[in-house]
Amino acid sequence: MTKPIILDCDPGNDDALGILVAAGHKALDLKAVTTGAGHLAGDRTAQNGAIAVAVTGRKDVPVSAGATGPLVRERLIAGILDQASALDPERPDLEAVLLDPRHSSDLIAEMVLSGAAATVVTTGPLTNLAMALRRNPGLAEGIGRIVSLGGAWGLGNKTAAAEWNVLCDPEAAAIVFGAGIPLTLLPIDVGPQAIITDRLIADAEAIGGKVGLFAAELLRSLNATFRPGVFGPGAMPLNDPVASLVAAEPSLARTVPARVEVELAGKFTYGRTVIDFAGRSGPPNAEITVELDGEGIHAAFIAALKRLASRPYRTGEEV
């Protein structure tokens, strides 16, 4: 039996890879792709989501545009973009599905409240999901689990204290983390355990066709924008597709319960995720990923791409 999911994202090259994985993994049934501002402005992330879904061939999957900025602050701008390839530049040469007219927050609510999907995978700012929760009393009870890529127990990757997805909208993250929904968090601290290697790129390219060549282009583009830091990873983490893979195969991640809060008042720590593994600040509200099976993630990633490239899909298909 496949797991119906909603993928809320901000494509972005790694988000586009996450869409391919979510559409191709044998354990997942991708019900909707919802997008918001983050990696790029909201109109661009929606268009990029529409391109990625067109590559999958899943014309039954609605793609919607959502939040164009955070709940209460000005929108941040991504610092480094690859303007020569993949989805950072505009790509009118690539086919795109038509966008669904519904706002992403409304599409999330409709999917959950109708029973079409109970798992929400997030790989961008949490604005759409926070808006959906605020607008729809009772929505939290319909969500069985959130699998979210974001936050850090150590250093941030946008500021010294804060990780990008959370810093883009800390107030939204605080709403989602405090909603009482079962939450699996994939912080950036574990990203280096599943990196983009030359072998991974070669394996994706060897699949060939629209899916394999597009995936390889996205992977190469991500590597082109990687800038190592003093304490950062030595190579580009795979990042966003890992969230979809962990939603499909929870055994790929080892998690421990912890309390997660978002700093909303600090001058230098605004947007930091304060992760308390010792239970000193309250009961756990999340399962925090502390270890990834890097080899297993690479294998699952390529398997999902191969399956997507080699066969047509039917909604709710069992394998």
Short mmCIF file of C-alpha atoms in Angstrom, two decimals:
data_model
loop_
_atom_site.label_atom_id
_atom_site.label_comp_id
_atom_site.label_asym_id
_atom_site.label_seq_id
_atom_site.Cartn_x
_atom_site.Cartn_y
_atom_site.Cartn_z
CA MET A 1 0.00 0.00 0.00
CA THR A 2 1.38 3.41 -0.96
CA LYS A 3 1.47 6.39 1.42
CA PRO A 4 -0.41 9.44 0.07
CA ILE A 5 1.63 12.61 0.60
CA ILE A 6 1.53 16.34 -0.07
CA LEU A 7 4.92 17.88 -0.92
CA ASP A 8 5.19 21.53 0.15
CA CYS A 9 8.35 23.04 -1.31
CA ASP A 10 10.13 26.03 -2.88
CA PRO A 11 11.78 24.75 -6.09
CA GLY A 12 14.82 25.15 -6.35
CA ASN A 13 16.92 22.39 -7.75
CA ASP A 14 16.94 20.08 -4.73
CA ASP A 15 13.18 20.57 -4.30
CA ALA A 16 12.72 19.52 -7.93
CA LEU A 17 14.67 16.35 -7.18
CA GLY A 18 12.36 15.83 -4.22
CA ILE A 19 9.37 16.02 -6.58
CA LEU A 20 10.91 13.37 -8.86
CA VAL A 21 11.55 11.08 -5.90
CA ALA A 22 8.08 11.58 -4.44
CA ALA A 23 6.51 10.78 -7.81
CA GLY A 24 8.70 7.76 -8.41
CA HIS A 25 9.11 5.97 -5.09
CA LYS A 26 7.12 2.76 -4.91
CA ALA A 27 5.96 3.49 -1.35
CA LEU A 28 4.59 6.98 -2.05
CA ASP A 29 1.51 8.33 -3.80
CA LEU A 30 2.14 12.00 -4.54
CA LYS A 31 -1.21 13.77 -4.27
CA ALA A 32 -0.18 17.42 -4.65
CA VAL A 33 2.80 19.75 -4.93
CA THR A 34 2.33 23.05 -3.13
CA THR A 35 4.85 25.85 -3.49
CA GLY A 36 5.80 29.09 -1.79
CA ALA A 37 8.50 31.75 -1.87
CA GLY A 38 11.86 30.74 -0.47
CA HIS A 39 14.66 29.69 -2.78
CA LEU A 40 13.16 32.01 -5.41
CA ALA A 41 10.15 34.32 -5.59
CA GLY A 42 6.75 32.65 -5.42
CA ASP A 43 5.95 32.88 -9.12
CA ARG A 44 9.24 31.19 -9.99
CA THR A 45 8.95 28.40 -7.43
CA ALA A 46 5.45 27.60 -8.71
CA GLN A 47 6.66 27.50 -12.31
CA ASN A 48 9.61 25.32 -11.36
CA GLY A 49 7.28 22.96 -9.52
CA ALA A 50 5.13 22.77 -12.66
CA ILE A 51 8.22 21.93 -14.73
CA ALA A 52 9.33 19.18 -12.36
CA VAL A 53 5.87 17.59 -12.33
CA ALA A 54 5.79 17.70 -16.14
CA VAL A 55 9.07 15.76 -16.17
CA THR A 56 7.48 13.06 -13.99
CA GLY A 57 4.62 12.60 -16.42
CA ARG A 58 2.18 12.74 -13.51
CA LYS A 59 -0.41 15.04 -15.06
CA ASP A 60 -2.84 14.00 -12.31
CA VAL A 61 -0.79 15.79 -9.63
CA PRO A 62 -1.96 19.38 -9.02
CA VAL A 63 0.70 22.05 -8.56
CA SER A 64 -0.31 25.27 -6.84
CA ALA A 65 1.28 28.59 -5.98
CA GLY A 66 1.11 29.76 -2.39
CA ALA A 67 2.75 32.23 -0.06
CA THR A 68 4.74 35.03 -1.71
CA GLY A 69 6.43 35.99 1.55
CA PRO A 70 6.59 35.20 5.28
CA LEU A 71 3.74 35.80 7.72
CA VAL A 72 5.18 38.93 9.35
CA ARG A 73 8.61 39.82 7.91
CA GLU A 74 10.20 40.74 4.60
CA ARG A 75 11.15 37.92 2.24
CA LEU A 76 14.75 36.76 2.24
CA ILE A 77 16.71 36.32 -0.98
CA ALA A 78 18.83 33.24 -1.69
CA GLY A 79 22.50 34.20 -1.66
CA ILE A 80 23.94 31.90 -4.33
CA LEU A 81 22.19 30.83 -7.52
CA ASP A 82 23.36 28.93 -10.58
CA GLN A 83 22.17 31.11 -13.43
CA ALA A 84 23.62 28.85 -16.13
CA SER A 85 21.65 25.60 -15.76
CA ALA A 86 18.82 23.68 -14.10
CA LEU A 87 15.99 25.71 -12.50
CA ASP A 88 17.71 28.79 -11.07
CA PRO A 89 17.41 30.63 -14.42
CA GLU A 90 14.04 30.83 -16.14
CA ARG A 91 13.48 27.78 -18.36
CA PRO A 92 10.83 28.50 -21.01
CA ASP A 93 12.34 25.64 -23.03
CA LEU A 94 11.00 23.06 -20.57
CA GLU A 95 7.42 21.79 -20.56
CA ALA A 96 5.32 22.72 -17.52
CA VAL A 97 1.91 21.55 -16.33
CA LEU A 98 -0.78 24.16 -15.81
CA LEU A 99 -0.95 25.53 -12.28
CA ASP A 100 -3.95 24.70 -10.13
CA PRO A 101 -5.87 27.92 -9.32
CA ARG A 102 -6.13 27.14 -5.59
CA HIS A 103 -3.75 28.77 -3.11
CA SER A 104 -1.30 26.24 -1.69
CA SER A 105 -2.65 26.61 1.84
CA ASP A 106 -6.17 25.88 0.60
CA LEU A 107 -5.01 22.87 -1.42
CA ILE A 108 -3.22 21.44 1.62
CA ALA A 109 -6.36 21.87 3.74
CA GLU A 110 -8.63 20.33 1.09
CA MET A 111 -6.38 17.31 0.61
CA VAL A 112 -6.09 16.65 4.34
CA LEU A 113 -9.70 17.32 5.31
CA SER A 114 -10.99 15.17 2.46
CA GLY A 115 -8.81 12.27 3.58
CA ALA A 116 -6.79 12.26 0.35
CA ALA A 117 -3.47 12.62 2.20
CA ALA A 118 -2.40 12.58 5.84
CA THR A 119 1.37 13.01 5.43
CA VAL A 120 2.87 16.41 4.60
CA VAL A 121 6.50 16.56 3.49
CA THR A 122 8.03 20.04 3.67
CA THR A 123 11.32 21.14 2.10
CA GLY A 124 10.93 24.92 2.19
CA PRO A 125 9.60 27.63 4.50
CA LEU A 126 6.56 26.53 6.49
CA THR A 127 4.34 29.49 5.58
CA ASN A 128 1.76 27.55 3.54
CA LEU A 129 1.28 24.92 6.22
CA ALA A 130 1.06 27.50 9.00
CA MET A 131 -1.57 29.44 7.02
CA ALA A 132 -3.56 26.25 6.45
CA LEU A 133 -3.48 25.41 10.16
CA ARG A 134 -4.56 28.91 11.16
CA ARG A 135 -7.40 29.06 8.65
CA ASN A 136 -8.80 25.57 9.28
CA PRO A 137 -9.56 24.61 12.88
CA GLY A 138 -9.26 20.85 13.22
CA LEU A 139 -6.77 20.48 10.37
CA ALA A 140 -4.00 19.40 12.75
CA GLU A 141 -6.02 16.34 13.75
CA GLY A 142 -6.17 15.23 10.13
CA ILE A 143 -2.41 15.29 9.59
CA GLY A 144 -0.82 12.02 10.63
CA ARG A 145 2.77 13.20 10.29
CA ILE A 146 4.90 16.04 8.99
CA VAL A 147 8.35 15.19 7.62
CA SER A 148 10.25 18.45 7.48
CA LEU A 149 13.70 19.33 6.18
CA GLY A 150 14.91 22.27 8.24
CA GLY A 151 16.41 23.59 11.42
CA ALA A 152 19.70 22.82 13.13
CA TRP A 153 20.90 21.81 16.57
CA GLY A 154 24.29 23.37 15.78
CA LEU A 155 25.32 26.22 13.50
CA GLY A 156 22.98 27.78 10.97
CA ASN A 157 23.58 27.95 7.24
CA LYS A 158 22.07 31.39 6.58
CA THR A 159 23.09 33.15 9.78
CA ALA A 160 25.40 31.94 12.50
CA ALA A 161 22.35 30.70 14.39
CA ALA A 162 19.62 29.93 11.87
CA GLU A 163 18.96 27.47 9.06
CA TRP A 164 17.51 28.81 5.80
CA ASN A 165 14.06 27.18 5.68
CA VAL A 166 13.20 28.19 9.25
CA LEU A 167 14.76 31.65 8.99
CA CYS A 168 12.65 32.38 5.89
CA ASP A 169 9.59 32.36 8.18
CA PRO A 170 10.33 31.67 11.87
CA GLU A 171 6.81 32.57 12.98
CA ALA A 172 5.35 29.99 10.59
CA ALA A 173 7.80 27.35 11.86
CA ALA A 174 6.79 28.11 15.44
CA ILE A 175 3.13 27.59 14.53
CA VAL A 176 3.80 24.26 12.83
CA PHE A 177 6.15 22.92 15.51
CA GLY A 178 3.64 23.91 18.18
CA ALA A 179 0.57 22.39 16.50
CA GLY A 180 0.82 19.01 18.25
CA ILE A 181 1.24 17.10 14.98
CA PRO A 182 3.68 14.16 14.90
CA LEU A 183 6.82 15.63 13.37
CA THR A 184 9.99 14.12 11.92
CA LEU A 185 12.64 16.84 11.58
CA LEU A 186 15.68 16.49 9.33
CA PRO A 187 18.11 19.22 10.48
CA ILE A 188 21.05 20.34 8.37
CA ASP A 189 23.44 18.74 10.86
CA VAL A 190 22.80 15.31 9.32
CA GLY A 191 22.94 16.50 5.70
CA PRO A 192 26.63 15.61 5.25
CA GLN A 193 25.74 11.94 5.78
CA ALA A 194 24.00 11.89 2.37
CA ILE A 195 25.97 13.94 -0.15
CA ILE A 196 25.96 14.37 -3.91
CA THR A 197 28.79 12.26 -5.30
CA ASP A 198 30.15 11.82 -8.81
CA ARG A 199 28.82 8.27 -8.70
CA LEU A 200 25.32 9.47 -7.82
CA ILE A 201 25.34 11.89 -10.75
CA ALA A 202 26.62 9.19 -13.10
CA ASP A 203 23.97 6.72 -11.92
CA ALA A 204 21.23 9.29 -12.49
CA GLU A 205 22.54 10.17 -15.94
CA ALA A 206 22.78 6.49 -16.87
CA ILE A 207 19.00 6.19 -16.43
CA GLY A 208 18.72 8.41 -19.47
CA GLY A 209 15.57 9.88 -20.92
CA LYS A 210 13.83 12.96 -19.61
CA VAL A 211 13.97 11.89 -15.96
CA GLY A 212 17.59 10.77 -15.77
CA LEU A 213 19.05 13.67 -17.72
CA PHE A 214 17.01 16.25 -15.81
CA ALA A 215 18.01 14.72 -12.47
CA ALA A 216 21.69 14.74 -13.46
CA GLU A 217 21.46 18.39 -14.52
CA LEU A 218 19.88 19.31 -11.18
CA LEU A 219 22.56 17.43 -9.24
CA ARG A 220 25.39 19.09 -11.17
CA SER A 221 23.84 22.50 -10.62
CA LEU A 222 23.64 21.91 -6.89
CA ASN A 223 27.32 20.97 -6.83
CA ALA A 224 28.15 24.13 -8.79
CA THR A 225 26.65 26.34 -6.08
CA PHE A 226 28.24 24.55 -3.13
CA ARG A 227 30.47 26.69 -0.93
CA PRO A 228 32.18 24.83 1.95
CA GLY A 229 32.42 26.52 5.33
CA VAL A 230 34.86 26.18 8.22
CA PHE A 231 32.65 23.70 10.06
CA GLY A 232 30.29 22.86 7.20
CA PRO A 233 30.13 19.74 5.06
CA GLY A 234 32.95 18.95 2.66
CA ALA A 235 30.57 18.25 -0.20
CA MET A 236 27.06 19.28 -1.22
CA PRO A 237 24.36 17.43 0.76
CA LEU A 238 21.51 15.91 -1.25
CA ASN A 239 19.10 17.74 1.05
CA ASP A 240 15.45 18.00 -0.09
CA PRO A 241 14.96 14.57 -1.72
CA VAL A 242 16.00 13.01 1.58
CA ALA A 243 12.75 14.20 3.18
CA SER A 244 10.64 12.33 0.62
CA LEU A 245 12.85 9.25 0.96
CA VAL A 246 12.55 9.23 4.76
CA ALA A 247 8.77 9.64 4.45
CA ALA A 248 8.80 6.57 2.21
CA GLU A 249 11.36 4.56 4.16
CA PRO A 250 11.59 5.72 7.79
CA SER A 251 14.36 3.17 8.44
CA LEU A 252 16.73 5.38 6.41
CA ALA A 253 16.86 7.75 9.40
CA ARG A 254 17.58 7.20 13.07
CA THR A 255 15.60 9.62 15.21
CA VAL A 256 15.37 10.56 18.87
CA PRO A 257 12.58 12.50 20.60
CA ALA A 258 13.30 16.10 21.57
CA ARG A 259 11.68 19.46 22.21
CA VAL A 260 11.97 21.99 19.38
CA GLU A 261 11.27 25.69 19.81
CA VAL A 262 11.96 28.60 17.45
CA GLU A 263 13.70 31.74 18.66
CA LEU A 264 11.52 34.72 17.71
CA ALA A 265 12.98 37.56 19.80
CA GLY A 266 16.78 37.25 19.75
CA LYS A 267 18.80 39.98 18.05
CA PHE A 268 21.47 37.58 16.79
CA THR A 269 19.60 34.28 17.16
CA TYR A 270 16.30 35.07 15.43
CA GLY A 271 15.10 31.97 13.59
CA ARG A 272 17.26 29.52 15.50
CA THR A 273 15.73 26.14 16.26
CA VAL A 274 16.43 25.40 19.91
CA ILE A 275 16.49 21.60 20.10
CA ASP A 276 16.41 20.22 23.62
CA PHE A 277 17.41 16.57 23.65
CA ALA A 278 17.45 16.42 27.46
CA GLY A 279 13.84 17.38 28.09
CA ARG A 280 14.66 20.43 30.21
CA SER A 281 12.25 22.78 28.40
CA GLY A 282 9.22 20.53 28.08
CA PRO A 283 8.01 17.24 26.64
CA PRO A 284 9.17 16.16 23.16
CA ASN A 285 7.24 17.55 20.21
CA ALA A 286 9.35 16.04 17.42
CA GLU A 287 11.47 13.12 16.34
CA ILE A 288 14.86 14.58 15.44
CA THR A 289 16.95 12.80 12.82
CA VAL A 290 20.43 12.23 14.23
CA GLU A 291 21.76 9.75 11.68
CA LEU A 292 21.14 8.95 8.01
CA ASP A 293 21.88 5.80 6.05
CA GLY A 294 23.81 7.50 3.26
CA GLU A 295 24.25 4.41 1.09
CA GLY A 296 20.61 3.45 1.56
CA ILE A 297 19.49 6.95 0.60
CA HIS A 298 21.57 6.88 -2.58
CA ALA A 299 20.15 3.48 -3.51
CA ALA A 300 16.56 4.55 -2.80
CA PHE A 301 17.07 7.80 -4.73
CA ILE A 302 18.26 6.01 -7.87
CA ALA A 303 15.58 3.31 -7.53
CA ALA A 304 12.85 5.97 -7.42
CA LEU A 305 14.24 7.71 -10.51
CA LYS A 306 14.51 4.41 -12.40
CA ARG A 307 10.94 3.51 -11.56
CA LEU A 308 9.72 6.95 -12.61
CA ALA A 309 11.58 6.72 -15.91
CA SER A 310 10.57 3.18 -16.80
CA ARG A 311 6.84 2.95 -16.25
CA PRO A 312 3.62 4.96 -16.30
CA TYR A 313 1.92 5.64 -12.99
CA ARG A 314 -1.63 5.32 -11.90
CA THR A 315 -2.89 7.19 -8.88
CA GLY A 316 -2.80 4.96 -5.81
CA GLU A 317 -0.97 2.20 -7.69
CA GLU A 318 0.20 -0.70 -5.56
CA VAL A 319 3.45 -2.51 -6.29
#
